Each structure stands twice: as structure tokens, then as C-alpha cells.
Amino acid sequence: MSLFGAYENQEEGFPQVKYGHPKDRRVDLKQIQAGLDVGRDGGVPLFHRVYDGGAGEVAQVVGAMKSLRKIADRKDFLLVADSKLVSYPNITALLDANADFIAAGSTPSSTSSARSCGTTMPSAPR
């Protein structure tokens, strides 16, 4: 979410309004990020968290997975995510936690990250 204003006196311990990498390409604006996880039955929200404006989405995956497992009180669930899931630390953490997951892996670095973890990613149809 892009924001206008100075935001000079932000309280510590809360997500901070910062410059980041906005999807709308408005690098002149500060932002705050919201993470939302939904269930498969109609997109009902299950978990949410607010993040610093400069936080990388890829670093949010493991924390979200742990929180969802705690909320669901289950060890067996399927985590479906976009390409932000695909990083060596995320895939390693998910494999170590015996978590099932599906994620888009459209970039060459995504495929090489998965291979280095011992995971096979299918090739895209040509």
C-alpha cells in the first residue's frame, strides 16, 4: 500500500512506513505491506500480518507457514504460493518442516534454487 506523508515519529515495535519496491512502480512513495493468507474454500481470510514497507515478500513465507500451522493445529496442510515462496531458505525450511507446497517457479533462478534443495520442478509446457 503506497502512502503519502513524512511519517517521522513512528513507534518502535510496529511495522514501519518505508521506501520499498512497490508493484505500482511509484518509488517516490513510501509504503507499508499487508500479508493475507486465505483458505481454499472461497478465499476466507485465515491469517494476516502487516510488514515494514521495505520488507521483502520472500522473507515472509516461513513465518506465515508456521503461523498457519499453529492456527490450523495440523501438521499436514498444503501451502500454495506465488513465486515469492521459491528461495533456497524457504524451500529448505518447508522441506525440513515436512510441509507440502506448490509454487510458481517461472525464473531460471527459481528452478536452480529448487534443484539445489533436492526438489524437482516440472518444466513449463512449450
CSV table of N, CA and C in Angstrom, one decimal:
chain,number,residue,atom,x,y,z
A,1,MET,N,0.8,-1.1,0.0
A,1,MET,CA,0.0,0.0,0.0
A,1,MET,C,0.9,1.2,0.0
A,2,SER,N,0.8,2.1,-1.0
A,2,SER,CA,1.6,3.3,-1.1
A,2,SER,C,1.0,4.4,-0.2
A,3,LEU,N,1.9,5.2,0.4
A,3,LEU,CA,1.4,6.2,1.3
A,3,LEU,C,2.1,7.5,1.0
A,4,PHE,N,1.4,8.6,1.3
A,4,PHE,CA,1.9,10.0,1.2
A,4,PHE,C,2.2,10.4,2.6
A,5,GLY,N,3.2,11.3,2.8
A,5,GLY,CA,3.5,11.9,4.1
A,5,GLY,C,4.9,11.6,4.6
A,6,ALA,N,5.2,12.2,5.7
A,6,ALA,CA,6.6,12.1,6.2
A,6,ALA,C,6.8,10.9,7.1
A,7,TYR,N,5.8,10.7,8.0
A,7,TYR,CA,5.9,9.5,9.0
A,7,TYR,C,7.2,9.6,9.8
A,8,GLU,N,7.5,10.7,10.4
A,8,GLU,CA,8.8,10.9,11.1
A,8,GLU,C,8.8,10.2,12.4
A,9,ASN,N,7.8,10.2,13.2
A,9,ASN,CA,7.8,9.7,14.5
A,9,ASN,C,7.0,8.3,14.7
A,10,GLN,N,7.6,7.3,14.1
A,10,GLN,CA,6.9,6.0,14.1
A,10,GLN,C,7.3,5.3,15.4
A,11,GLU,N,6.4,4.6,16.0
A,11,GLU,CA,6.7,3.8,17.2
A,11,GLU,C,7.5,2.6,16.9
A,12,GLU,N,8.5,2.3,17.7
A,12,GLU,CA,9.2,1.0,17.5
A,12,GLU,C,8.3,-0.1,17.9
A,13,GLY,N,8.6,-1.3,17.3
A,13,GLY,CA,7.8,-2.5,17.7
A,13,GLY,C,6.6,-2.6,16.8
A,14,PHE,N,6.4,-1.7,15.9
A,14,PHE,CA,5.3,-1.8,14.9
A,14,PHE,C,5.9,-1.7,13.5
A,15,PRO,N,5.2,-2.2,12.5
A,15,PRO,CA,5.7,-2.1,11.1
A,15,PRO,C,5.9,-0.7,10.8
A,16,GLN,N,7.0,-0.4,10.0
A,16,GLN,CA,7.4,0.9,9.7
A,16,GLN,C,7.1,1.3,8.3
A,17,VAL,N,6.6,2.5,8.1
A,17,VAL,CA,6.4,3.1,6.8
A,17,VAL,C,7.8,3.4,6.2
A,18,LYS,N,8.1,2.8,5.0
A,18,LYS,CA,9.4,2.9,4.4
A,18,LYS,C,9.3,2.9,2.9
A,19,TYR,N,10.4,3.3,2.3
A,19,TYR,CA,10.5,3.1,0.8
A,19,TYR,C,10.8,1.6,0.6
A,20,GLY,N,10.2,1.1,-0.5
A,20,GLY,CA,10.4,-0.3,-0.8
A,20,GLY,C,10.4,-0.5,-2.3
A,21,HIS,N,9.8,-1.6,-2.8
A,21,HIS,CA,9.7,-2.0,-4.2
A,21,HIS,C,8.3,-2.1,-4.5
A,22,PRO,N,7.5,-1.0,-4.7
A,22,PRO,CA,6.1,-1.1,-4.9
A,22,PRO,C,5.7,-1.7,-6.3
A,23,LYS,N,4.7,-2.5,-6.3
A,23,LYS,CA,4.2,-3.1,-7.6
A,23,LYS,C,3.7,-2.1,-8.6
A,24,ASP,N,3.3,-0.9,-8.1
A,24,ASP,CA,2.8,0.1,-9.0
A,24,ASP,C,3.9,1.0,-9.5
A,25,ARG,N,5.1,0.7,-9.1
A,25,ARG,CA,6.4,1.4,-9.6
A,25,ARG,C,6.5,2.8,-9.1
A,26,ARG,N,5.7,3.2,-8.1
A,26,ARG,CA,5.8,4.5,-7.6
A,26,ARG,C,6.9,4.6,-6.5
A,27,VAL,N,8.1,4.6,-6.9
A,27,VAL,CA,9.2,4.5,-6.0
A,27,VAL,C,9.4,5.9,-5.2
A,28,ASP,N,8.6,6.9,-5.6
A,28,ASP,CA,8.6,8.2,-4.9
A,28,ASP,C,7.8,8.1,-3.6
A,29,LEU,N,7.0,7.1,-3.5
A,29,LEU,CA,6.1,7.0,-2.3
A,29,LEU,C,6.6,5.9,-1.3
A,30,LYS,N,6.4,6.2,0.0
A,30,LYS,CA,6.7,5.2,1.0
A,30,LYS,C,5.5,4.2,1.0
A,31,GLN,N,5.7,3.1,1.7
A,31,GLN,CA,4.7,2.0,1.7
A,31,GLN,C,4.7,1.3,3.0
A,32,ILE,N,3.6,0.5,3.1
A,32,ILE,CA,3.5,-0.5,4.2
A,32,ILE,C,3.0,-1.7,3.5
A,33,GLN,N,3.3,-2.9,3.9
A,33,GLN,CA,2.8,-4.1,3.2
A,33,GLN,C,1.9,-4.9,4.1
A,34,ALA,N,0.9,-5.5,3.5
A,34,ALA,CA,0.0,-6.4,4.2
A,34,ALA,C,0.1,-7.8,3.6
A,35,GLY,N,0.2,-8.8,4.4
A,35,GLY,CA,0.2,-10.2,4.0
A,35,GLY,C,-1.1,-10.8,4.4
A,36,LEU,N,-1.8,-11.5,3.5
A,36,LEU,CA,-3.1,-12.1,3.7
A,36,LEU,C,-3.0,-13.6,3.2
A,37,ASP,N,-3.4,-14.5,4.1
A,37,ASP,CA,-3.5,-15.9,3.7
A,37,ASP,C,-4.9,-16.3,3.8
A,38,VAL,N,-5.4,-17.0,2.8
A,38,VAL,CA,-6.8,-17.4,2.7
A,38,VAL,C,-7.0,-18.9,2.6
A,39,GLY,N,-8.1,-19.4,2.9
A,39,GLY,CA,-8.4,-20.8,2.8
A,39,GLY,C,-8.9,-21.2,1.4
A,40,ARG,N,-8.9,-22.5,1.1
A,40,ARG,CA,-9.2,-22.9,-0.3
A,40,ARG,C,-10.8,-22.8,-0.5
A,41,ASP,N,-11.5,-22.7,0.6
A,41,ASP,CA,-13.0,-22.7,0.4
A,41,ASP,C,-13.6,-21.3,0.3
A,42,GLY,N,-13.3,-20.7,-0.9
A,42,GLY,CA,-13.9,-19.4,-1.2
A,42,GLY,C,-13.1,-18.2,-0.8
A,43,GLY,N,-11.8,-18.4,-0.4
A,43,GLY,CA,-10.9,-17.3,-0.1
A,43,GLY,C,-11.2,-16.7,1.2
A,44,VAL,N,-11.7,-17.4,2.2
A,44,VAL,CA,-11.9,-16.9,3.5
A,44,VAL,C,-10.6,-16.6,4.2
A,45,PRO,N,-10.4,-15.3,4.6
A,45,PRO,CA,-9.1,-15.0,5.3
A,45,PRO,C,-8.9,-15.8,6.5
A,46,LEU,N,-7.7,-16.3,6.7
A,46,LEU,CA,-7.3,-17.1,7.8
A,46,LEU,C,-6.2,-16.5,8.7
A,47,PHE,N,-5.4,-15.7,8.0
A,47,PHE,CA,-4.2,-15.1,8.7
A,47,PHE,C,-3.9,-13.8,8.0
A,48,HIS,N,-3.4,-12.8,8.8
A,48,HIS,CA,-3.0,-11.6,8.2
A,48,HIS,C,-1.9,-11.0,9.1
A,49,ARG,N,-1.0,-10.2,8.5
A,49,ARG,CA,0.0,-9.5,9.2
A,49,ARG,C,0.5,-8.3,8.4
A,50,VAL,N,0.9,-7.3,9.1
A,50,VAL,CA,1.4,-6.0,8.4
A,50,VAL,C,2.9,-6.1,8.5
A,51,TYR,N,3.6,-5.7,7.5
A,51,TYR,CA,5.0,-5.7,7.4
A,51,TYR,C,5.6,-4.3,7.1
A,52,ASP,N,6.8,-4.1,7.4
A,52,ASP,CA,7.5,-2.9,7.0
A,52,ASP,C,7.4,-2.6,5.5
A,53,GLY,N,7.4,-1.4,5.1
A,53,GLY,CA,7.3,-1.1,3.7
A,53,GLY,C,8.5,-1.6,2.9
A,54,GLY,N,9.7,-1.8,3.5
A,54,GLY,CA,10.8,-2.3,2.7
A,54,GLY,C,11.0,-3.8,2.8
A,55,ALA,N,10.1,-4.5,3.5
A,55,ALA,CA,10.3,-5.9,3.7
A,55,ALA,C,10.1,-6.7,2.4
A,56,GLY,N,11.0,-7.6,2.2
A,56,GLY,CA,10.9,-8.5,1.0
A,56,GLY,C,9.8,-9.6,1.2
A,57,GLU,N,9.0,-9.8,0.2
A,57,GLU,CA,7.9,-10.8,0.4
A,57,GLU,C,8.5,-12.2,0.6
A,58,VAL,N,9.6,-12.5,0.0
A,58,VAL,CA,10.2,-13.8,0.1
A,58,VAL,C,10.6,-14.2,1.5
A,59,ALA,N,10.8,-13.2,2.3
A,59,ALA,CA,11.2,-13.4,3.7
A,59,ALA,C,9.9,-13.7,4.6
A,60,GLN,N,8.7,-13.6,4.1
A,60,GLN,CA,7.5,-13.7,4.8
A,60,GLN,C,7.0,-15.1,4.8
A,61,VAL,N,7.5,-16.0,4.0
A,61,VAL,CA,6.9,-17.3,3.7
A,61,VAL,C,7.0,-18.2,5.0
A,62,VAL,N,8.1,-18.4,5.5
A,62,VAL,CA,8.3,-19.3,6.6
A,62,VAL,C,7.5,-18.9,7.8
A,63,GLY,N,7.5,-17.7,8.2
A,63,GLY,CA,6.7,-17.2,9.3
A,63,GLY,C,5.2,-17.4,9.1
A,64,ALA,N,4.8,-17.2,7.9
A,64,ALA,CA,3.3,-17.4,7.6
A,64,ALA,C,3.0,-18.9,7.7
A,65,MET,N,3.9,-19.7,7.2
A,65,MET,CA,3.7,-21.2,7.3
A,65,MET,C,3.6,-21.6,8.7
A,66,LYS,N,4.5,-21.2,9.6
A,66,LYS,CA,4.4,-21.6,11.0
A,66,LYS,C,3.2,-21.1,11.7
A,67,SER,N,2.8,-19.8,11.4
A,67,SER,CA,1.6,-19.3,12.0
A,67,SER,C,0.3,-20.1,11.5
A,68,LEU,N,0.3,-20.4,10.2
A,68,LEU,CA,-0.9,-21.1,9.7
A,68,LEU,C,-1.0,-22.5,10.3
A,69,ARG,N,0.2,-23.2,10.5
A,69,ARG,CA,0.2,-24.5,11.1
A,69,ARG,C,-0.4,-24.4,12.5
A,70,LYS,N,0.0,-23.4,13.3
A,70,LYS,CA,-0.4,-23.2,14.6
A,70,LYS,C,-1.9,-22.9,14.7
A,71,ILE,N,-2.4,-22.0,13.8
A,71,ILE,CA,-3.8,-21.7,13.8
A,71,ILE,C,-4.6,-23.0,13.4
A,72,ALA,N,-4.2,-23.7,12.4
A,72,ALA,CA,-4.9,-24.9,12.0
A,72,ALA,C,-4.8,-26.1,12.9
A,73,ASP,N,-3.8,-26.0,13.8
A,73,ASP,CA,-3.5,-27.1,14.7
A,73,ASP,C,-3.3,-28.4,13.9
A,74,ARG,N,-2.7,-28.3,12.8
A,74,ARG,CA,-2.4,-29.5,11.9
A,74,ARG,C,-1.0,-29.5,11.4
A,75,LYS,N,-0.5,-30.7,11.2
A,75,LYS,CA,0.9,-30.8,10.7
A,75,LYS,C,0.8,-31.0,9.2
A,76,ASP,N,-0.3,-31.5,8.7
A,76,ASP,CA,-0.5,-31.8,7.3
A,76,ASP,C,-1.4,-30.8,6.6
A,77,PHE,N,-0.8,-29.9,5.9
A,77,PHE,CA,-1.6,-29.0,5.0
A,77,PHE,C,-0.8,-28.6,3.8
A,78,LEU,N,-1.4,-28.1,2.8
A,78,LEU,CA,-0.8,-27.8,1.6
A,78,LEU,C,-0.7,-26.3,1.5
A,79,LEU,N,0.6,-25.8,1.3
A,79,LEU,CA,0.8,-24.4,1.2
A,79,LEU,C,0.9,-24.1,-0.3
A,80,VAL,N,0.1,-23.2,-0.8
A,80,VAL,CA,0.1,-22.8,-2.2
A,80,VAL,C,0.5,-21.4,-2.3
A,81,ALA,N,1.5,-21.0,-3.0
A,81,ALA,CA,2.0,-19.7,-3.0
A,81,ALA,C,2.5,-19.3,-4.4
A,82,ASP,N,2.7,-18.0,-4.6
A,82,ASP,CA,3.3,-17.5,-5.8
A,82,ASP,C,4.8,-17.7,-5.8
A,83,SER,N,5.5,-17.1,-6.8
A,83,SER,CA,6.9,-17.3,-6.9
A,83,SER,C,7.7,-16.8,-5.8
A,84,LYS,N,7.2,-16.0,-4.9
A,84,LYS,CA,7.9,-15.4,-3.8
A,84,LYS,C,8.3,-16.5,-2.8
A,85,LEU,N,7.6,-17.7,-2.8
A,85,LEU,CA,8.0,-18.8,-2.0
A,85,LEU,C,9.3,-19.4,-2.4
A,86,VAL,N,9.7,-19.3,-3.7
A,86,VAL,CA,10.8,-20.0,-4.2
A,86,VAL,C,12.1,-19.3,-3.9
A,87,SER,N,12.7,-19.8,-2.8
A,87,SER,CA,14.1,-19.3,-2.5
A,87,SER,C,14.7,-20.5,-1.7
A,88,TYR,N,16.0,-20.5,-1.7
A,88,TYR,CA,16.7,-21.6,-1.0
A,88,TYR,C,16.3,-21.7,0.5
A,89,PRO,N,16.3,-20.6,1.2
A,89,PRO,CA,15.9,-20.7,2.6
A,89,PRO,C,14.5,-21.1,2.8
A,90,ASN,N,13.5,-20.6,2.0
A,90,ASN,CA,12.1,-21.0,2.1
A,90,ASN,C,11.9,-22.5,1.8
A,91,ILE,N,12.5,-23.0,0.7
A,91,ILE,CA,12.3,-24.4,0.3
A,91,ILE,C,12.9,-25.3,1.3
A,92,THR,N,14.1,-24.9,1.8
A,92,THR,CA,14.8,-25.7,2.8
A,92,THR,C,13.9,-25.8,4.1
A,93,ALA,N,13.4,-24.7,4.5
A,93,ALA,CA,12.6,-24.6,5.8
A,93,ALA,C,11.3,-25.5,5.6
A,94,LEU,N,10.7,-25.4,4.4
A,94,LEU,CA,9.5,-26.1,4.2
A,94,LEU,C,9.8,-27.6,4.1
A,95,LEU,N,10.9,-28.0,3.5
A,95,LEU,CA,11.2,-29.4,3.4
A,95,LEU,C,11.6,-30.0,4.8
A,96,ASP,N,12.3,-29.2,5.6
A,96,ASP,CA,12.7,-29.5,7.0
A,96,ASP,C,11.4,-29.7,7.8
A,97,ALA,N,10.4,-28.9,7.6
A,97,ALA,CA,9.1,-29.0,8.3
A,97,ALA,C,8.2,-30.0,7.8
A,98,ASN,N,8.6,-30.8,6.7
A,98,ASN,CA,7.7,-31.8,6.1
A,98,ASN,C,6.4,-31.1,5.6
A,99,ALA,N,6.5,-29.9,5.1
A,99,ALA,CA,5.3,-29.2,4.6
A,99,ALA,C,5.2,-29.5,3.1
A,100,ASP,N,4.0,-29.8,2.7
A,100,ASP,CA,3.7,-29.9,1.3
A,100,ASP,C,3.4,-28.5,0.7
A,101,PHE,N,4.0,-28.2,-0.5
A,101,PHE,CA,3.8,-26.9,-1.1
A,101,PHE,C,3.8,-27.0,-2.6
A,102,ILE,N,3.1,-26.0,-3.1
A,102,ILE,CA,3.1,-25.8,-4.6
A,102,ILE,C,3.4,-24.3,-4.8
A,103,ALA,N,4.3,-24.0,-5.7
A,103,ALA,CA,4.6,-22.6,-6.0
A,103,ALA,C,5.0,-22.4,-7.5
A,104,ALA,N,4.7,-21.3,-8.0
A,104,ALA,CA,5.2,-21.0,-9.4
A,104,ALA,C,6.7,-20.8,-9.3
A,105,GLY,N,7.3,-21.3,-10.4
A,105,GLY,CA,8.8,-21.2,-10.5
A,105,GLY,C,9.2,-20.8,-11.9
A,106,SER,N,8.8,-19.6,-12.3
A,106,SER,CA,9.0,-19.2,-13.7
A,106,SER,C,10.3,-18.6,-14.0
A,107,THR,N,11.2,-18.4,-13.1
A,107,THR,CA,12.5,-17.8,-13.4
A,107,THR,C,13.6,-18.8,-13.4
A,108,PRO,N,14.7,-18.7,-14.1
A,108,PRO,CA,15.7,-19.7,-14.1
A,108,PRO,C,16.3,-19.8,-12.6
A,109,SER,N,16.4,-18.7,-11.9
A,109,SER,CA,16.9,-18.8,-10.5
A,109,SER,C,16.0,-19.6,-9.6
A,110,SER,N,14.7,-19.6,-9.9
A,110,SER,CA,13.8,-20.4,-9.1
A,110,SER,C,14.0,-21.9,-9.3
A,111,THR,N,14.2,-22.2,-10.5
A,111,THR,CA,14.5,-23.6,-10.8
A,111,THR,C,15.8,-24.1,-10.2
A,112,SER,N,16.8,-23.3,-10.3
A,112,SER,CA,18.1,-23.7,-9.7
A,112,SER,C,18.1,-23.7,-8.2
A,113,SER,N,17.3,-22.9,-7.6
A,113,SER,CA,17.1,-22.9,-6.1
A,113,SER,C,16.5,-24.2,-5.7
A,114,ALA,N,15.4,-24.6,-6.4
A,114,ALA,CA,14.7,-25.8,-6.1
A,114,ALA,C,15.6,-27.1,-6.3
A,115,ARG,N,16.4,-27.1,-7.4
A,115,ARG,CA,17.3,-28.2,-7.6
A,115,ARG,C,18.4,-28.3,-6.6
A,116,SER,N,18.9,-27.2,-6.1
A,116,SER,CA,19.9,-27.2,-5.1
A,116,SER,C,19.4,-27.8,-3.7
A,117,CYS,N,18.0,-27.7,-3.6
A,117,CYS,CA,17.4,-28.3,-2.3
A,117,CYS,C,17.1,-29.7,-2.5
A,118,GLY,N,17.3,-30.3,-3.7
A,118,GLY,CA,16.9,-31.7,-4.0
A,118,GLY,C,15.4,-31.8,-4.4
A,119,THR,N,14.8,-30.7,-4.9
A,119,THR,CA,13.4,-30.7,-5.3
A,119,THR,C,13.4,-30.7,-6.8
A,120,THR,N,12.5,-31.4,-7.4
A,120,THR,CA,12.4,-31.4,-8.8
A,120,THR,C,11.2,-30.5,-9.2
A,121,MET,N,11.4,-29.6,-10.1
A,121,MET,CA,10.4,-28.7,-10.6
A,121,MET,C,10.1,-29.1,-12.0
A,122,PRO,N,8.8,-29.3,-12.4
A,122,PRO,CA,8.5,-29.6,-13.8
A,122,PRO,C,8.8,-28.5,-14.7
A,123,SER,N,9.1,-28.8,-15.9
A,123,SER,CA,9.3,-27.8,-16.9
A,123,SER,C,8.0,-27.3,-17.4
A,124,ALA,N,8.0,-26.0,-17.8
A,124,ALA,CA,6.8,-25.4,-18.4
A,124,ALA,C,6.5,-26.0,-19.8
A,125,PRO,N,5.3,-26.2,-20.1
A,125,PRO,CA,4.9,-26.7,-21.4
A,125,PRO,C,5.4,-25.7,-22.5
A,126,ARG,N,5.8,-26.3,-23.6
A,126,ARG,CA,6.3,-25.4,-24.7
A,126,ARG,C,5.4,-25.5,-25.9
